[in-house]
Amino acid sequence: MRKSFILLASVLVLAACSVQNESQTNSSSSSSASILPSGKMDQSQIVAPQVGLSDEEWNNSRGTVSDGEDTNSEQEPTRILSEDVDSLIVYFSRSGSTELLASKIQALSGADVVELVAKETYSSDYGETVQRANQERNVENTPELDVEMPNLSQYQSIYIGYPIWGMTMAEPVATFIETYAKELDGKTIIPFSTNGGYGLGSSIDYIETVLAENQVTARIEPAFAVEGNKVDQADSDLMTWYNNLNK
Ligand SMILES: Cc1cc2nc3c(=O)[nH]c(=O)nc-3n(C[C@H](O)[C@H](O)[C@H](O)COP(=O)(O)O)c2cc1C
């Protein structure tokens, strides 16, 4: 299934690598969302310099850098786990946009949170990350994760958050789906995503395919998708989407 994206991904890579947007430099050292005493993600700690850029500056995300630590150089990956909550947000974010979106959904839902990080984190350099992600996708070699997953049986709803890479979900989230597919049986899956302007790609088909391959039945709710530079303008659409979910 993932192989069918190769051609499309390659075209995008060429386009993505052709221009490096110099204006998108991450001057501050990045960090993952810290956790407030209330158990909420602290949005003020999320570093996502591309949020708020004009479309011209954003240039469909080309050149977006990170600190090379999957947004976690100064803080531990976000983990909010409690014993009595029945929804969980699992997300990966390289440059912060998806993390900001995750924090907004967490504020609405009060869900527990687990941030995914790759054992070998992705380069701060956009082109290098594109190259690595394409290689991982083309040889169906999803990266190993550095995360201890809680027992998913506690949760009825799982929000799954990812950036779009090569017109499908970022590879670390593919690792999550493939590893934990069987444990998603009977649950409600709620995808959310940020992208460079080309939408959700085939990420939902991908989720459906992996679940079907594992004989897993799950309800997949309509996904929320927004461009990575516009997460700060998404509140009203996000609220409408959230209120229409069958959580
Ligand atoms: C390796 C890589 C591949 C990407 N491929 C696509 C793509 O195919 N389509 C798209 O719309 N955006 C693409 N993007 C842009 C990201 O989806 C966008 O920047 C997203 O908001 C990043 O989320 P993050 O800040 O949470 O990492 C790509 C970005 C990277 C780093």
PDB file of C-alpha atoms and ligand atoms in Angstrom:
ATOM      1  CA  MET A   1       0.000   0.000   0.000  1.00  0.00           C
ATOM      2  CA  ARG A   2       2.717   2.449   1.029  1.00  0.00           C
ATOM      3  CA  LYS A   3       4.607   1.624  -2.132  1.00  0.00           C
ATOM      4  CA  SER A   4       1.845   3.134  -4.168  1.00  0.00           C
ATOM      5  CA  PHE A   5       2.789   6.503  -2.727  1.00  0.00           C
ATOM      6  CA  ILE A   6       6.349   6.348  -3.924  1.00  0.00           C
ATOM      7  CA  LEU A   7       5.811   8.086  -7.219  1.00  0.00           C
ATOM      8  CA  LEU A   8       3.700  10.827  -5.718  1.00  0.00           C
ATOM      9  CA  ALA A   9       6.116  11.211  -2.831  1.00  0.00           C
ATOM     10  CA  SER A  10       9.087  11.444  -5.131  1.00  0.00           C
ATOM     11  CA  VAL A  11       7.456  14.218  -7.092  1.00  0.00           C
ATOM     12  CA  LEU A  12       6.794  16.073  -3.877  1.00  0.00           C
ATOM     13  CA  VAL A  13      10.324  15.542  -2.648  1.00  0.00           C
ATOM     14  CA  LEU A  14      11.740  17.076  -5.745  1.00  0.00           C
ATOM     15  CA  ALA A  15       9.422  20.013  -5.352  1.00  0.00           C
ATOM     16  CA  ALA A  16      10.088  20.236  -1.639  1.00  0.00           C
ATOM     17  CA  CYS A  17      13.850  20.141  -1.942  1.00  0.00           C
ATOM     18  CA  SER A  18      14.017  22.602  -4.773  1.00  0.00           C
ATOM     19  CA  VAL A  19      13.402  25.601  -2.598  1.00  0.00           C
ATOM     20  CA  GLN A  20      14.704  26.158   0.887  1.00  0.00           C
ATOM     21  CA  ASN A  21      12.790  28.900   2.589  1.00  0.00           C
ATOM     22  CA  GLU A  22      15.480  30.828   4.387  1.00  0.00           C
ATOM     23  CA  SER A  23      12.950  32.815   6.361  1.00  0.00           C
ATOM     24  CA  GLN A  24      11.911  29.744   8.284  1.00  0.00           C
ATOM     25  CA  THR A  25      14.865  29.422  10.580  1.00  0.00           C
ATOM     26  CA  ASN A  26      14.252  28.216  14.068  1.00  0.00           C
ATOM     27  CA  SER A  27      16.296  30.635  16.083  1.00  0.00           C
ATOM     28  CA  SER A  28      15.290  29.420  19.503  1.00  0.00           C
ATOM     29  CA  SER A  29      16.228  26.024  20.774  1.00  0.00           C
ATOM     30  CA  SER A  30      13.091  24.013  20.499  1.00  0.00           C
ATOM     31  CA  SER A  31      11.192  22.163  23.156  1.00  0.00           C
ATOM     32  CA  SER A  32       8.279  19.862  23.497  1.00  0.00           C
ATOM     33  CA  ALA A  33       5.124  20.963  25.213  1.00  0.00           C
ATOM     34  CA  SER A  34       5.605  21.032  28.932  1.00  0.00           C
ATOM     35  CA  ILE A  35       2.835  19.955  31.221  1.00  0.00           C
ATOM     36  CA  LEU A  36       0.983  22.311  33.505  1.00  0.00           C
ATOM     37  CA  PRO A  37       0.209  21.162  37.039  1.00  0.00           C
ATOM     38  CA  SER A  38      -3.390  20.745  35.901  1.00  0.00           C
ATOM     39  CA  GLY A  39      -2.270  17.968  33.528  1.00  0.00           C
ATOM     40  CA  LYS A  40      -2.792  20.114  30.446  1.00  0.00           C
ATOM     41  CA  MET A  41      -0.217  20.723  27.727  1.00  0.00           C
ATOM     42  CA  ASP A  42       1.389  24.137  28.113  1.00  0.00           C
ATOM     43  CA  GLN A  43       0.863  25.823  24.747  1.00  0.00           C
ATOM     44  CA  SER A  44       3.204  28.669  25.653  1.00  0.00           C
ATOM     45  CA  GLN A  45       6.096  26.195  25.654  1.00  0.00           C
ATOM     46  CA  ILE A  46       5.476  24.870  22.167  1.00  0.00           C
ATOM     47  CA  VAL A  47       7.994  26.080  19.607  1.00  0.00           C
ATOM     48  CA  ALA A  48       6.596  26.201  16.090  1.00  0.00           C
ATOM     49  CA  PRO A  49       8.096  29.225  14.319  1.00  0.00           C
ATOM     50  CA  GLN A  50       6.249  28.505  11.084  1.00  0.00           C
ATOM     51  CA  VAL A  51       2.871  29.083  12.747  1.00  0.00           C
ATOM     52  CA  GLY A  52       1.612  32.509  11.723  1.00  0.00           C
ATOM     53  CA  LEU A  53       3.762  32.802   8.599  1.00  0.00           C
ATOM     54  CA  SER A  54       2.026  34.080   5.491  1.00  0.00           C
ATOM     55  CA  ASP A  55       1.480  31.556   2.701  1.00  0.00           C
ATOM     56  CA  GLU A  56       4.271  33.241   0.774  1.00  0.00           C
ATOM     57  CA  GLU A  57       6.715  32.905   3.651  1.00  0.00           C
ATOM     58  CA  TRP A  58       5.460  29.409   4.421  1.00  0.00           C
ATOM     59  CA  ASN A  59       5.944  28.251   0.849  1.00  0.00           C
ATOM     60  CA  ASN A  60       4.083  24.985   1.475  1.00  0.00           C
ATOM     61  CA  SER A  61       6.434  24.256   4.376  1.00  0.00           C
ATOM     62  CA  ARG A  62       9.576  23.927   2.286  1.00  0.00           C
ATOM     63  CA  GLY A  63      12.606  24.531   4.439  1.00  0.00           C
ATOM     64  CA  THR A  64      10.839  24.214   7.790  1.00  0.00           C
ATOM     65  CA  VAL A  65      13.502  23.310  10.311  1.00  0.00           C
ATOM     66  CA  SER A  66      13.379  21.687  13.712  1.00  0.00           C
ATOM     67  CA  ASP A  67      15.940  21.354  16.445  1.00  0.00           C
ATOM     68  CA  GLY A  68      16.706  17.835  15.324  1.00  0.00           C
ATOM     69  CA  GLU A  69      15.145  16.273  18.388  1.00  0.00           C
ATOM     70  CA  ASP A  70      11.557  15.818  17.225  1.00  0.00           C
ATOM     71  CA  THR A  71      10.802  19.012  19.207  1.00  0.00           C
ATOM     72  CA  ASN A  72      12.167  17.614  22.429  1.00  0.00           C
ATOM     73  CA  SER A  73      15.656  18.935  22.916  1.00  0.00           C
ATOM     74  CA  GLU A  74      14.948  20.636  26.212  1.00  0.00           C
ATOM     75  CA  GLN A  75      12.040  18.653  27.555  1.00  0.00           C
ATOM     76  CA  GLU A  76      10.955  15.098  27.779  1.00  0.00           C
ATOM     77  CA  PRO A  77       8.356  13.932  25.263  1.00  0.00           C
ATOM     78  CA  THR A  78       4.891  14.924  26.393  1.00  0.00           C
ATOM     79  CA  ARG A  79       3.158  12.308  28.530  1.00  0.00           C
ATOM     80  CA  ILE A  80      -0.063  12.912  30.393  1.00  0.00           C
ATOM     81  CA  LEU A  81      -1.420   9.690  31.796  1.00  0.00           C
ATOM     82  CA  SER A  82      -4.216   9.215  34.258  1.00  0.00           C
ATOM     83  CA  GLU A  83      -6.218   6.255  35.415  1.00  0.00           C
ATOM     84  CA  ASP A  84      -9.746   7.427  34.792  1.00  0.00           C
ATOM     85  CA  VAL A  85      -9.693   9.046  31.335  1.00  0.00           C
ATOM     86  CA  ASP A  86     -11.022   7.052  28.385  1.00  0.00           C
ATOM     87  CA  SER A  87      -9.461   8.984  25.511  1.00  0.00           C
ATOM     88  CA  LEU A  88      -5.821   9.236  24.505  1.00  0.00           C
ATOM     89  CA  ILE A  89      -3.989  11.538  22.094  1.00  0.00           C
ATOM     90  CA  VAL A  90      -1.016   9.916  20.363  1.00  0.00           C
ATOM     91  CA  TYR A  91       0.953  12.306  18.185  1.00  0.00           C
ATOM     92  CA  PHE A  92       4.255  12.950  16.469  1.00  0.00           C
ATOM     93  CA  SER A  93       5.520  16.384  15.529  1.00  0.00           C
ATOM     94  CA  ARG A  94       8.888  17.321  14.074  1.00  0.00           C
ATOM     95  CA  SER A  95       8.582  21.091  13.913  1.00  0.00           C
ATOM     96  CA  GLY A  96       5.783  21.845  16.370  1.00  0.00           C
ATOM     97  CA  SER A  97       2.625  22.459  14.316  1.00  0.00           C
ATOM     98  CA  THR A  98       1.040  19.104  15.056  1.00  0.00           C
ATOM     99  CA  GLU A  99       2.075  19.436  18.666  1.00  0.00           C
ATOM    100  CA  LEU A 100       0.265  22.768  18.899  1.00  0.00           C
ATOM    101  CA  LEU A 101      -2.816  21.200  17.335  1.00  0.00           C
ATOM    102  CA  ALA A 102      -2.558  18.293  19.780  1.00  0.00           C
ATOM    103  CA  SER A 103      -2.469  20.740  22.682  1.00  0.00           C
ATOM    104  CA  LYS A 104      -5.655  22.422  21.446  1.00  0.00           C
ATOM    105  CA  ILE A 105      -7.425  19.082  21.170  1.00  0.00           C
ATOM    106  CA  GLN A 106      -6.175  18.137  24.600  1.00  0.00           C
ATOM    107  CA  ALA A 107      -7.550  21.368  26.034  1.00  0.00           C
ATOM    108  CA  LEU A 108     -10.955  20.549  24.510  1.00  0.00           C
ATOM    109  CA  SER A 109     -11.042  16.867  25.381  1.00  0.00           C
ATOM    110  CA  GLY A 110      -9.022  16.478  28.560  1.00  0.00           C
ATOM    111  CA  ALA A 111      -7.543  13.374  26.945  1.00  0.00           C
ATOM    112  CA  ASP A 112      -4.362  11.699  28.094  1.00  0.00           C
ATOM    113  CA  VAL A 113      -1.373  12.290  25.829  1.00  0.00           C
ATOM    114  CA  VAL A 114       1.586  10.307  24.549  1.00  0.00           C
ATOM    115  CA  GLU A 115       4.057  11.962  22.196  1.00  0.00           C
ATOM    116  CA  LEU A 116       5.878   9.663  19.786  1.00  0.00           C
ATOM    117  CA  VAL A 117       9.585  10.158  19.237  1.00  0.00           C
ATOM    118  CA  ALA A 118      11.809   8.151  16.924  1.00  0.00           C
ATOM    119  CA  LYS A 119      14.774   6.355  18.478  1.00  0.00           C
ATOM    120  CA  GLU A 120      16.943   8.113  15.922  1.00  0.00           C
ATOM    121  CA  THR A 121      15.379  11.546  15.779  1.00  0.00           C
ATOM    122  CA  TYR A 122      14.849  13.351  12.492  1.00  0.00           C
ATOM    123  CA  SER A 123      17.337  15.884  11.193  1.00  0.00           C
ATOM    124  CA  SER A 124      16.795  19.592  11.781  1.00  0.00           C
ATOM    125  CA  ASP A 125      17.335  19.989   8.046  1.00  0.00           C
ATOM    126  CA  TYR A 126      14.197  19.774   5.911  1.00  0.00           C
ATOM    127  CA  GLY A 127      15.800  18.181   2.856  1.00  0.00           C
ATOM    128  CA  GLU A 128      17.573  15.543   4.926  1.00  0.00           C
ATOM    129  CA  THR A 129      14.326  14.698   6.697  1.00  0.00           C
ATOM    130  CA  VAL A 130      12.508  14.389   3.375  1.00  0.00           C
ATOM    131  CA  GLN A 131      15.216  12.071   2.103  1.00  0.00           C
ATOM    132  CA  ARG A 132      15.155   9.864   5.173  1.00  0.00           C
ATOM    133  CA  ALA A 133      11.358   9.708   5.319  1.00  0.00           C
ATOM    134  CA  ASN A 134      11.168   8.737   1.655  1.00  0.00           C
ATOM    135  CA  GLN A 135      13.718   6.019   2.125  1.00  0.00           C
ATOM    136  CA  GLU A 136      11.831   4.649   5.126  1.00  0.00           C
ATOM    137  CA  ARG A 137       8.564   4.713   3.205  1.00  0.00           C
ATOM    138  CA  ASN A 138       9.905   3.240  -0.003  1.00  0.00           C
ATOM    139  CA  VAL A 139      11.441   0.224   1.669  1.00  0.00           C
ATOM    140  CA  GLU A 140       8.590  -0.070   4.163  1.00  0.00           C
ATOM    141  CA  ASN A 141      11.093   0.430   6.921  1.00  0.00           C
ATOM    142  CA  THR A 142       9.271   2.499   9.515  1.00  0.00           C
ATOM    143  CA  PRO A 143      11.493   3.877  12.292  1.00  0.00           C
ATOM    144  CA  GLU A 144      11.805   2.384  15.736  1.00  0.00           C
ATOM    145  CA  LEU A 145      10.078   4.461  18.383  1.00  0.00           C
ATOM    146  CA  ASP A 146      11.492   5.576  21.706  1.00  0.00           C
ATOM    147  CA  VAL A 147       8.274   5.517  23.673  1.00  0.00           C
ATOM    148  CA  GLU A 148       6.700   3.412  26.355  1.00  0.00           C
ATOM    149  CA  MET A 149       3.076   2.941  25.367  1.00  0.00           C
ATOM    150  CA  PRO A 150       0.492   2.754  28.147  1.00  0.00           C
ATOM    151  CA  ASN A 151      -2.009  -0.078  28.173  1.00  0.00           C
ATOM    152  CA  LEU A 152      -4.405   0.974  25.416  1.00  0.00           C
ATOM    153  CA  SER A 153      -7.266  -1.103  26.808  1.00  0.00           C
ATOM    154  CA  GLN A 154      -8.070   1.822  29.138  1.00  0.00           C
ATOM    155  CA  TYR A 155      -9.050   4.010  26.196  1.00  0.00           C
ATOM    156  CA  GLN A 156     -12.175   3.951  24.047  1.00  0.00           C
ATOM    157  CA  SER A 157     -11.124   6.828  21.770  1.00  0.00           C
ATOM    158  CA  ILE A 158      -7.653   7.317  20.353  1.00  0.00           C
ATOM    159  CA  TYR A 159      -6.810  10.614  18.674  1.00  0.00           C
ATOM    160  CA  ILE A 160      -3.933  10.050  16.255  1.00  0.00           C
ATOM    161  CA  GLY A 161      -2.013  13.167  15.223  1.00  0.00           C
ATOM    162  CA  TYR A 162       0.568  13.404  12.475  1.00  0.00           C
ATOM    163  CA  PRO A 163       2.173  15.698   9.936  1.00  0.00           C
ATOM    164  CA  ILE A 164       1.703  14.670   6.320  1.00  0.00           C
ATOM    165  CA  TRP A 165       4.948  13.364   4.857  1.00  0.00           C
ATOM    166  CA  GLY A 166       5.093  12.230   1.239  1.00  0.00           C
ATOM    167  CA  MET A 167       1.310  12.543   1.009  1.00  0.00           C
ATOM    168  CA  THR A 168       0.690  10.073   3.815  1.00  0.00           C
ATOM    169  CA  MET A 169       1.249  10.047   7.561  1.00  0.00           C
ATOM    170  CA  ALA A 170       4.711  10.740   8.978  1.00  0.00           C
ATOM    171  CA  GLU A 171       6.619   7.507   9.354  1.00  0.00           C
ATOM    172  CA  PRO A 172       6.775   7.373  13.175  1.00  0.00           C
ATOM    173  CA  VAL A 173       2.987   7.384  13.313  1.00  0.00           C
ATOM    174  CA  ALA A 174       2.915   4.604  10.721  1.00  0.00           C
ATOM    175  CA  THR A 175       5.107   2.647  13.147  1.00  0.00           C
ATOM    176  CA  PHE A 176       2.547   3.263  15.881  1.00  0.00           C
ATOM    177  CA  ILE A 177      -0.390   2.113  13.745  1.00  0.00           C
ATOM    178  CA  GLU A 178       1.422  -0.979  12.521  1.00  0.00           C
ATOM    179  CA  THR A 179       2.674  -1.940  15.973  1.00  0.00           C
ATOM    180  CA  TYR A 180      -0.539  -1.359  17.886  1.00  0.00           C
ATOM    181  CA  ALA A 181      -3.165  -2.134  15.218  1.00  0.00           C
ATOM    182  CA  LYS A 182      -4.560  -5.134  17.052  1.00  0.00           C
ATOM    183  CA  GLU A 183      -5.026  -3.095  20.214  1.00  0.00           C
ATOM    184  CA  LEU A 184      -7.189  -0.619  18.312  1.00  0.00           C
ATOM    185  CA  ASP A 185      -9.926  -3.191  17.781  1.00  0.00           C
ATOM    186  CA  GLY A 186     -13.340  -1.861  18.734  1.00  0.00           C
ATOM    187  CA  LYS A 187     -12.089   1.653  19.425  1.00  0.00           C
ATOM    188  CA  THR A 188     -12.924   5.003  17.915  1.00  0.00           C
ATOM    189  CA  ILE A 189     -10.007   6.483  16.016  1.00  0.00           C
ATOM    190  CA  ILE A 190      -9.909  10.230  15.566  1.00  0.00           C
ATOM    191  CA  PRO A 191      -7.220  11.404  13.124  1.00  0.00           C
ATOM    192  CA  PHE A 192      -5.849  14.936  13.106  1.00  0.00           C
ATOM    193  CA  SER A 193      -3.099  16.305  10.971  1.00  0.00           C
ATOM    194  CA  THR A 194      -1.106  19.265   9.731  1.00  0.00           C
ATOM    195  CA  ASN A 195       0.237  19.572   6.221  1.00  0.00           C
ATOM    196  CA  GLY A 196       2.102  21.842   3.852  1.00  0.00           C
ATOM    197  CA  GLY A 197      -0.959  22.666   1.785  1.00  0.00           C
ATOM    198  CA  TYR A 198      -1.742  19.395   0.053  1.00  0.00           C
ATOM    199  CA  GLY A 199      -4.276  17.948   2.475  1.00  0.00           C
ATOM    200  CA  LEU A 200      -4.525  14.557   4.131  1.00  0.00           C
ATOM    201  CA  GLY A 201      -3.150  12.609   1.168  1.00  0.00           C
ATOM    202  CA  SER A 202      -3.755   8.906   1.568  1.00  0.00           C
ATOM    203  CA  SER A 203      -3.236   8.821   5.320  1.00  0.00           C
ATOM    204  CA  ILE A 204      -6.784   7.730   6.101  1.00  0.00           C
ATOM    205  CA  ASP A 205      -6.661   4.977   3.474  1.00  0.00           C
ATOM    206  CA  TYR A 206      -3.449   3.894   5.107  1.00  0.00           C
ATOM    207  CA  ILE A 207      -5.068   3.605   8.547  1.00  0.00           C
ATOM    208  CA  GLU A 208      -7.973   1.659   7.041  1.00  0.00           C
ATOM    209  CA  THR A 209      -5.634  -0.678   5.177  1.00  0.00           C
ATOM    210  CA  VAL A 210      -3.467  -1.505   8.179  1.00  0.00           C
ATOM    211  CA  LEU A 211      -6.523  -2.139  10.343  1.00  0.00           C
ATOM    212  CA  ALA A 212      -8.054  -4.378   7.667  1.00  0.00           C
ATOM    213  CA  GLU A 213      -4.786  -6.305   7.309  1.00  0.00           C
ATOM    214  CA  ASN A 214      -4.946  -6.969  11.030  1.00  0.00           C
ATOM    215  CA  GLN A 215      -8.654  -7.923  10.938  1.00  0.00           C
ATOM    216  CA  VAL A 216      -9.362  -4.992  13.209  1.00  0.00           C
ATOM    217  CA  THR A 217     -12.675  -3.189  13.253  1.00  0.00           C
ATOM    218  CA  ALA A 218     -12.609   0.379  14.455  1.00  0.00           C
ATOM    219  CA  ARG A 219     -14.743   3.413  13.856  1.00  0.00           C
ATOM    220  CA  ILE A 220     -12.703   6.100  12.105  1.00  0.00           C
ATOM    221  CA  GLU A 221     -14.050   9.568  12.646  1.00  0.00           C
ATOM    222  CA  PRO A 222     -13.616  12.353  10.046  1.00  0.00           C
ATOM    223  CA  ALA A 223     -10.113  13.787  10.314  1.00  0.00           C
ATOM    224  CA  PHE A 224      -9.223  17.354  11.171  1.00  0.00           C
ATOM    225  CA  ALA A 225      -6.605  18.800   8.817  1.00  0.00           C
ATOM    226  CA  VAL A 226      -4.978  22.214   8.752  1.00  0.00           C
ATOM    227  CA  GLU A 227      -1.908  23.738   7.149  1.00  0.00           C
ATOM    228  CA  GLY A 228       1.030  23.879   9.507  1.00  0.00           C
ATOM    229  CA  ASN A 229       1.319  27.678   9.375  1.00  0.00           C
ATOM    230  CA  LYS A 230      -2.370  28.167  10.233  1.00  0.00           C
ATOM    231  CA  VAL A 231      -2.839  26.141  13.388  1.00  0.00           C
ATOM    232  CA  ASP A 232      -3.241  29.407  15.285  1.00  0.00           C
ATOM    233  CA  GLN A 233      -6.256  30.287  13.114  1.00  0.00           C
ATOM    234  CA  ALA A 234      -7.969  26.914  13.420  1.00  0.00           C
ATOM    235  CA  ASP A 235      -9.880  27.307  16.688  1.00  0.00           C
ATOM    236  CA  SER A 236     -13.332  27.854  15.245  1.00  0.00           C
ATOM    237  CA  ASP A 237     -13.070  25.006  12.686  1.00  0.00           C
ATOM    238  CA  LEU A 238     -11.561  22.813  15.358  1.00  0.00           C
ATOM    239  CA  MET A 239     -14.455  23.459  17.719  1.00  0.00           C
ATOM    240  CA  THR A 240     -16.996  22.629  14.985  1.00  0.00           C
ATOM    241  CA  TRP A 241     -15.139  19.408  14.159  1.00  0.00           C
ATOM    242  CA  TYR A 242     -14.796  18.469  17.809  1.00  0.00           C
ATOM    243  CA  ASN A 243     -18.474  19.045  18.547  1.00  0.00           C
ATOM    244  CA  ASN A 244     -19.444  16.766  15.654  1.00  0.00           C
ATOM    245  CA  LEU A 245     -17.352  13.837  16.819  1.00  0.00           C
ATOM    246  CA  ASN A 246     -18.891  10.721  18.272  1.00  0.00           C
ATOM    247  CA  LYS A 247     -16.317  10.483  21.003  1.00  0.00           C
TER     248      LYS A 247
HETATM  249  C1  LIG B   1       9.637  14.912   5.351  1.00  0.00           C
HETATM  250  C2  LIG B   1       8.500  15.852   5.054  1.00  0.00           C
HETATM  251  C3  LIG B   1       7.616  15.548   4.044  1.00  0.00           C
HETATM  252  C4  LIG B   1       6.509  16.364   3.819  1.00  0.00           C
HETATM  253  N1  LIG B   1       5.621  16.009   2.848  1.00  0.00           N
HETATM  254  C5  LIG B   1       4.505  16.742   2.697  1.00  0.00           C
HETATM  255  C6  LIG B   1       3.510  16.357   1.756  1.00  0.00           C
HETATM  256  O1  LIG B   1       3.634  15.360   1.052  1.00  0.00           O
HETATM  257  N2  LIG B   1       2.395  17.122   1.641  1.00  0.00           N
HETATM  258  C7  LIG B   1       2.203  18.229   2.411  1.00  0.00           C
HETATM  259  O2  LIG B   1       1.166  18.885   2.293  1.00  0.00           O
HETATM  260  N3  LIG B   1       3.120  18.625   3.321  1.00  0.00           N
HETATM  261  C8  LIG B   1       4.263  17.908   3.478  1.00  0.00           C
HETATM  262  N4  LIG B   1       5.180  18.286   4.423  1.00  0.00           N
HETATM  263  C9  LIG B   1       4.910  19.461   5.271  1.00  0.00           C
HETATM  264  C10 LIG B   1       4.401  19.075   6.655  1.00  0.00           C
HETATM  265  O3  LIG B   1       3.273  18.233   6.581  1.00  0.00           O
HETATM  266  C11 LIG B   1       4.027  20.325   7.458  1.00  0.00           C
HETATM  267  O4  LIG B   1       5.141  21.154   7.533  1.00  0.00           O
HETATM  268  C12 LIG B   1       3.522  19.975   8.839  1.00  0.00           C
HETATM  269  O5  LIG B   1       2.778  21.047   9.360  1.00  0.00           O
HETATM  270  C13 LIG B   1       4.660  19.686   9.800  1.00  0.00           C
HETATM  271  O6  LIG B   1       4.148  19.343  11.055  1.00  0.00           O
HETATM  272  P1  LIG B   1       5.043  19.401  12.378  1.00  0.00           P
HETATM  273  O7  LIG B   1       5.447  20.846  12.573  1.00  0.00           O
HETATM  274  O8  LIG B   1       4.133  18.930  13.450  1.00  0.00           O
HETATM  275  O9  LIG B   1       6.224  18.524  12.183  1.00  0.00           O
HETATM  276  C14 LIG B   1       6.320  17.519   4.621  1.00  0.00           C
HETATM  277  C15 LIG B   1       7.250  17.847   5.608  1.00  0.00           C
HETATM  278  C16 LIG B   1       8.339  17.032   5.821  1.00  0.00           C
HETATM  279  C17 LIG B   1       9.324  17.379   6.918  1.00  0.00           C
END
